[in-house]
Structures are given as structure tokens and as C-alpha cells.
Amino acid sequence: MPRNQSRAGQRARATQKATGTKAKYTELLRAKLGPRGARREPVHAEPARRLAAELRAGFGAEGEKAALLVDAAVAWAVKDHELKHALLCAQGDLAARTRLQPAVDEHAVGEVTVHDAPLVQVVHMVLEMAAEDEESASADLLRAAADVLDRLVGASHICSPAIYGLRAGGWLTEPRMWERIYTTTAPVAVVAAAALRTMREAACILDEDELADADCMLTLQEAVRFARTAADLAICPAV
């Protein structure tokens, strides 16, 4: 490779070598790239796949049912990311954006029902298993659940998947959810129960304004810390 070759030139030569094609160097050199620093997939995709794998490995048919929900949520998120990335790449091309926008809008319909709510509900289910029986949820499963919740909560309350999923249909504020009493005294179970109570507390914050959303986000971040602690205790039990 020639010295002092531009980055675009290096990419073009590397593409020729990797694909083994005789594509014209000048065409590859002029190939448009996406926005700088764009991720190939959503940040929660990897921990969500780990979560699905752990569920399948340890819980049979019930685990498969929950894993399928996670798979569908990840597939939705990946497609959503691709559509929005394509829309971003089409800046300045009005015709391309006009073609893409209906697909983006149609896909967005399933945001809460296919993606946000199922992921939060599966995380809640994992924590509930740990609160009821500390041996039912492995350290790897708890870690994957904590990582998923952490990625969903993020660092902003604006359009937060975790907040949308928590509030969807009021599933976490139903009376039956408050009737659950966890009596297991093992450290993992106690901390998992604290994470569950914190999630319920966040769900009870009224959807009034941005201040309430920010409060909900901070409460969920506390739930993430409890979930991570439960995973750590599952690896190294307290003495």
C-alpha cells in the first residue's frame, strides 16, 4: 500500500482485498460512507441476545417463550436502527427520504408493544425468579438482565425505552403486582427484591412532565444498580 495514502484510499484497497473482486478502485474510493461513528446495531442488542441464550439454556419451554419475546424485540430494534440510519444517510436527497419515511413511520408503530414493554417485562421476570429462589437465576442470567435494563435506561429520560416499557398498559402498577411478598432471605434474593420494588416505585411516578420522566429515569438507574449487585452476589455470595 502506498505511503501517505488517504483513509478513503486505504478503505478502497482493503475492500478490493477482502472481497477478492476486481471492482474499480476509483468507484470504491468514491463510495459514500454513513455518518461518522454510526453503530452497526443498537447498544442493547448484544446483552439482549445473551439474555435470550441464558433463558433458553436454563428454563425449558418457559425460557423459550420469554426468549422469543426478546428475539422479536432485538429484531425490531435492529430494523429500526437500519431504517433510521438509511434516513440519516439520505440527507439532502429529498426523493430518497420521501421513499423511506413511510417505512420508518410504519415500523415505529410496534415500538412499545414489540420492543420496550417485552424487554422490561422479561428483565422483571428474571429478577422475580431470583427474589423467589436465589438458585433459579444464575449470575450470567442476572448480569444479562441488568445489562439490558442499563442500556434501555441510558442517560436520558427523553424517549426512553425503559420508561415507555415500564408504563405500557400499567402492567407494573396492577394490584396483583403489589401483593407479591418475597420471604427468601438469601442476599441475592433480597437485593433482587429491592430491584423489583424500585422498578415498581418508578412505574408509580405519574407521566406528567419532563421532571417526572427524569425522576423515573433516576429511579430506574437505582434499580439497575440493585440488579448488578444481585448478579455480583450470585458470583461471590456474601459471607
C-alpha positions as MATLAB code, in Angstrom:
seq = 'MPRNQSRAGQRARATQKATGTKAKYTELLRAKLGPRGARREPVHAEPARRLAAELRAGFGAEGEKAALLVDAAVAWAVKDHELKHALLCAQGDLAARTRLQPAVDEHAVGEVTVHDAPLVQVVHMVLEMAAEDEESASADLLRAAADVLDRLVGASHICSPAIYGLRAGGWLTEPRMWERIYTTTAPVAVVAAAALRTMREAACILDEDELADADCMLTLQEAVRFARTAADLAICPAV';
ca = [
       0.000    0.000    0.000;
       1.434    3.384   -0.936;
       2.682    5.516    1.934;
       0.611    8.530    2.984;
      -2.441    7.130    1.238;
      -5.720    8.749    2.306;
      -8.140    6.873    4.555;
     -10.612    6.630    1.683;
      -7.858    5.082   -0.438;
      -6.973    2.612    2.319;
     -10.636    1.596    2.622;
     -10.902    1.087   -1.137;
      -7.772   -1.104   -1.268;
      -8.940   -3.086    1.778;
     -12.351   -3.689    0.180;
     -10.722   -4.946   -3.003;
      -8.569   -7.335   -0.998;
     -11.356   -8.556    1.316;
     -13.924   -9.182   -1.409;
     -11.491  -10.550   -3.952;
     -13.296   -8.603   -6.661;
     -11.874   -6.538   -9.467;
     -14.102   -3.613   -8.668;
     -12.699   -0.376   -9.932;
     -10.548    1.368   -7.373;
     -11.992    4.769   -8.257;
     -15.571    3.543   -7.717;
     -14.679    2.135   -4.312;
     -12.822    5.312   -3.472;
     -15.925    7.388   -4.138;
     -18.284    5.062   -2.251;
     -20.378    7.003    0.237;
     -20.000    6.149    3.889;
     -22.611    6.545    6.572;
     -22.367    9.209    9.294;
     -19.121    9.036   11.234;
     -19.256    6.882   14.339;
     -22.592    5.261   13.437;
     -23.156    1.985   15.319;
     -23.839   -1.174   13.372;
     -26.658   -2.152   15.779;
     -28.400   -0.868   18.934;
     -26.361   -0.878   22.153;
     -28.712   -3.292   23.929;
     -28.713   -5.912   21.155;
     -25.710   -7.855   22.475;
     -26.850   -8.151   26.130;
     -30.382   -8.948   24.936;
     -29.049  -11.864   22.881;
     -27.138  -13.062   25.947;
     -30.354  -12.823   27.953;
     -32.259  -14.907   25.388;
     -29.487  -17.535   25.308;
     -29.462  -17.843   29.115;
     -33.240  -18.182   29.211;
     -33.171  -20.960   26.612;
     -30.352  -22.761   28.390;
     -31.893  -22.830   31.833;
     -35.688  -22.765   31.714;
     -37.012  -25.087   29.006;
     -40.362  -24.187   27.446;
     -40.963  -21.177   29.687;
     -37.500  -19.895   28.926;
     -38.075  -20.361   25.198;
     -41.291  -18.342   25.381;
     -39.518  -15.429   27.066;
     -36.515  -15.764   24.741;
     -38.771  -15.446   21.693;
     -40.082  -12.142   23.057;
     -36.503  -10.935   23.440;
     -35.616  -12.136   19.926;
     -38.571  -10.234   18.450;
     -37.584   -7.089   20.369;
     -33.983   -7.305   19.142;
     -35.113   -7.867   15.541;
     -37.378   -4.812   15.819;
     -34.552   -2.693   17.264;
     -32.059   -3.733   14.582;
     -34.508   -2.947   11.776;
     -35.421    0.368   13.420;
     -31.734    1.252   13.633;
     -31.195    0.358    9.965;
     -34.182    2.387    8.794;
     -33.174    5.464   10.775;
     -29.569    5.110    9.627;
     -30.721    4.925    5.995;
     -32.859    8.022    6.547;
     -29.867    9.827    8.032;
     -27.673    8.831    5.100;
     -30.275   10.273    2.720;
     -29.830   13.824    3.976;
     -30.084   16.173    1.039;
     -31.821   13.535   -1.113;
     -35.482   14.510   -0.856;
     -36.704   11.697   -3.100;
     -34.909    9.021   -1.044;
     -36.215   10.443    2.234;
     -39.736   10.532    0.828;
     -39.461    6.833   -0.054;
     -38.020    5.866    3.332;
     -40.229    7.899    5.682;
     -43.403    5.747    5.342;
     -41.408    2.604    6.215;
     -39.918    4.348    9.265;
     -43.354    5.509   10.420;
     -44.945    2.097    9.873;
     -42.184    0.341   11.782;
     -42.428    2.774   14.699;
     -45.959    1.538   15.482;
     -44.538   -1.518   17.253;
     -42.039    0.399   19.375;
     -43.704   -0.100   22.758;
     -45.647   -3.329   22.195;
     -42.922   -5.299   20.375;
     -39.772   -3.760   21.860;
     -39.968   -1.645   25.015;
     -42.551   -3.469   27.136;
     -41.442   -7.084   26.404;
     -37.796   -6.358   27.253;
     -38.632   -4.632   30.539;
     -41.110   -7.393   31.423;
     -38.536  -10.143   30.799;
     -35.981   -8.314   32.961;
     -38.632   -8.038   35.685;
     -39.390  -11.767   35.330;
     -35.704  -12.667   35.805;
     -35.431  -10.510   38.926;
     -38.635  -12.057   40.248;
     -37.232  -15.551   39.815;
     -34.133  -14.526   41.759;
     -36.241  -12.951   44.521;
     -38.338  -16.094   44.938;
     -35.477  -18.587   44.714;
     -31.865  -17.397   44.641;
     -30.754  -20.595   42.901;
     -33.180  -20.272   39.977;
     -31.383  -17.343   38.348;
     -27.698  -17.754   37.541;
     -25.143  -14.971   37.778;
     -24.895  -14.845   33.963;
     -28.668  -14.530   33.618;
     -28.853  -11.754   36.210;
     -25.910   -9.961   34.592;
     -27.539  -10.104   31.159;
     -30.847   -8.811   32.579;
     -29.055   -5.975   34.401;
     -27.121   -5.042   31.257;
     -30.313   -4.954   29.170;
     -32.062   -2.712   31.702;
     -28.992   -0.486   31.936;
     -28.858    0.005   28.135;
     -32.602    0.679   27.967;
     -32.474    3.268   30.749;
     -29.460    5.035   29.274;
     -28.511    8.548   30.341;
     -31.538   10.478   29.079;
     -35.208   10.465   30.012;
     -36.235   11.651   26.540;
     -37.930    8.882   24.542;
     -36.523    6.328   26.988;
     -37.399    2.714   26.036;
     -37.197    1.717   29.702;
     -39.726    4.346   30.771;
     -42.094    3.529   27.894;
     -41.836   -0.178   28.651;
     -42.379    0.339   32.351;
     -45.516    2.414   31.852;
     -47.033    0.409   28.984;
     -50.579   -0.600   29.887;
     -49.921   -0.058   33.588;
     -48.799   -3.696   33.950;
     -46.476   -2.971   36.863;
     -48.950   -0.900   38.873;
     -51.708   -3.523   38.935;
     -52.765   -4.569   42.472;
     -51.598   -8.153   41.938;
     -48.043   -6.890   41.402;
     -48.085   -5.243   44.834;
     -49.428   -8.346   46.554;
     -46.195  -10.240   45.949;
     -44.254  -10.864   49.153;
     -40.720  -12.223   48.934;
     -39.622  -14.128   52.023;
     -36.327  -15.616   50.842;
     -33.521  -14.227   52.975;
     -30.509  -15.106   50.801;
     -28.521  -11.961   49.818;
     -29.168  -12.428   46.073;
     -32.913  -12.758   46.642;
     -33.076   -9.749   48.985;
     -31.241   -7.465   46.547;
     -33.304   -8.748   43.590;
     -36.459   -7.948   45.574;
     -35.098   -4.434   46.186;
     -34.625   -4.037   42.415;
     -38.231   -5.125   41.860;
     -39.569   -2.667   44.438;
     -37.535    0.118   42.837;
     -38.969   -0.711   39.411;
     -42.475   -0.582   40.867;
     -41.693    2.737   42.508;
     -40.562    4.086   39.133;
     -43.742    2.791   37.484;
     -45.855    4.736   40.001;
     -44.305    8.073   39.055;
     -47.037    9.843   37.111;
     -46.438   10.693   33.474;
     -46.895   14.431   33.943;
     -43.897   16.284   32.557;
     -40.187   16.029   31.811;
     -39.327   16.414   35.501;
     -41.377   13.305   36.276;
     -39.648   11.451   33.429;
     -36.248   12.445   34.790;
     -37.272   11.227   38.250;
     -38.396    7.942   36.693;
     -35.051    7.568   34.912;
     -33.064    8.172   38.104;
     -35.190    5.634   39.970;
     -34.633    3.076   37.219;
     -30.888    3.707   37.370;
     -31.100    2.719   41.026;
     -32.906   -0.468   40.000;
     -30.033   -1.195   37.601;
     -27.544   -0.887   40.465;
     -29.567   -3.332   42.570;
     -29.746   -5.767   39.645;
     -25.983   -5.558   39.087;
     -25.367   -6.128   42.794;
     -27.589   -9.213   42.714;
     -25.525  -10.556   39.811;
     -22.291   -9.870   41.677;
     -23.621  -11.656   44.771;
     -24.602  -14.642   42.662;
     -20.946  -14.930   41.609;
     -19.444  -14.255   45.032;
     -22.029  -14.916   47.761;
     -21.802  -12.746   50.860;
     -20.425  -14.460   53.944;
];
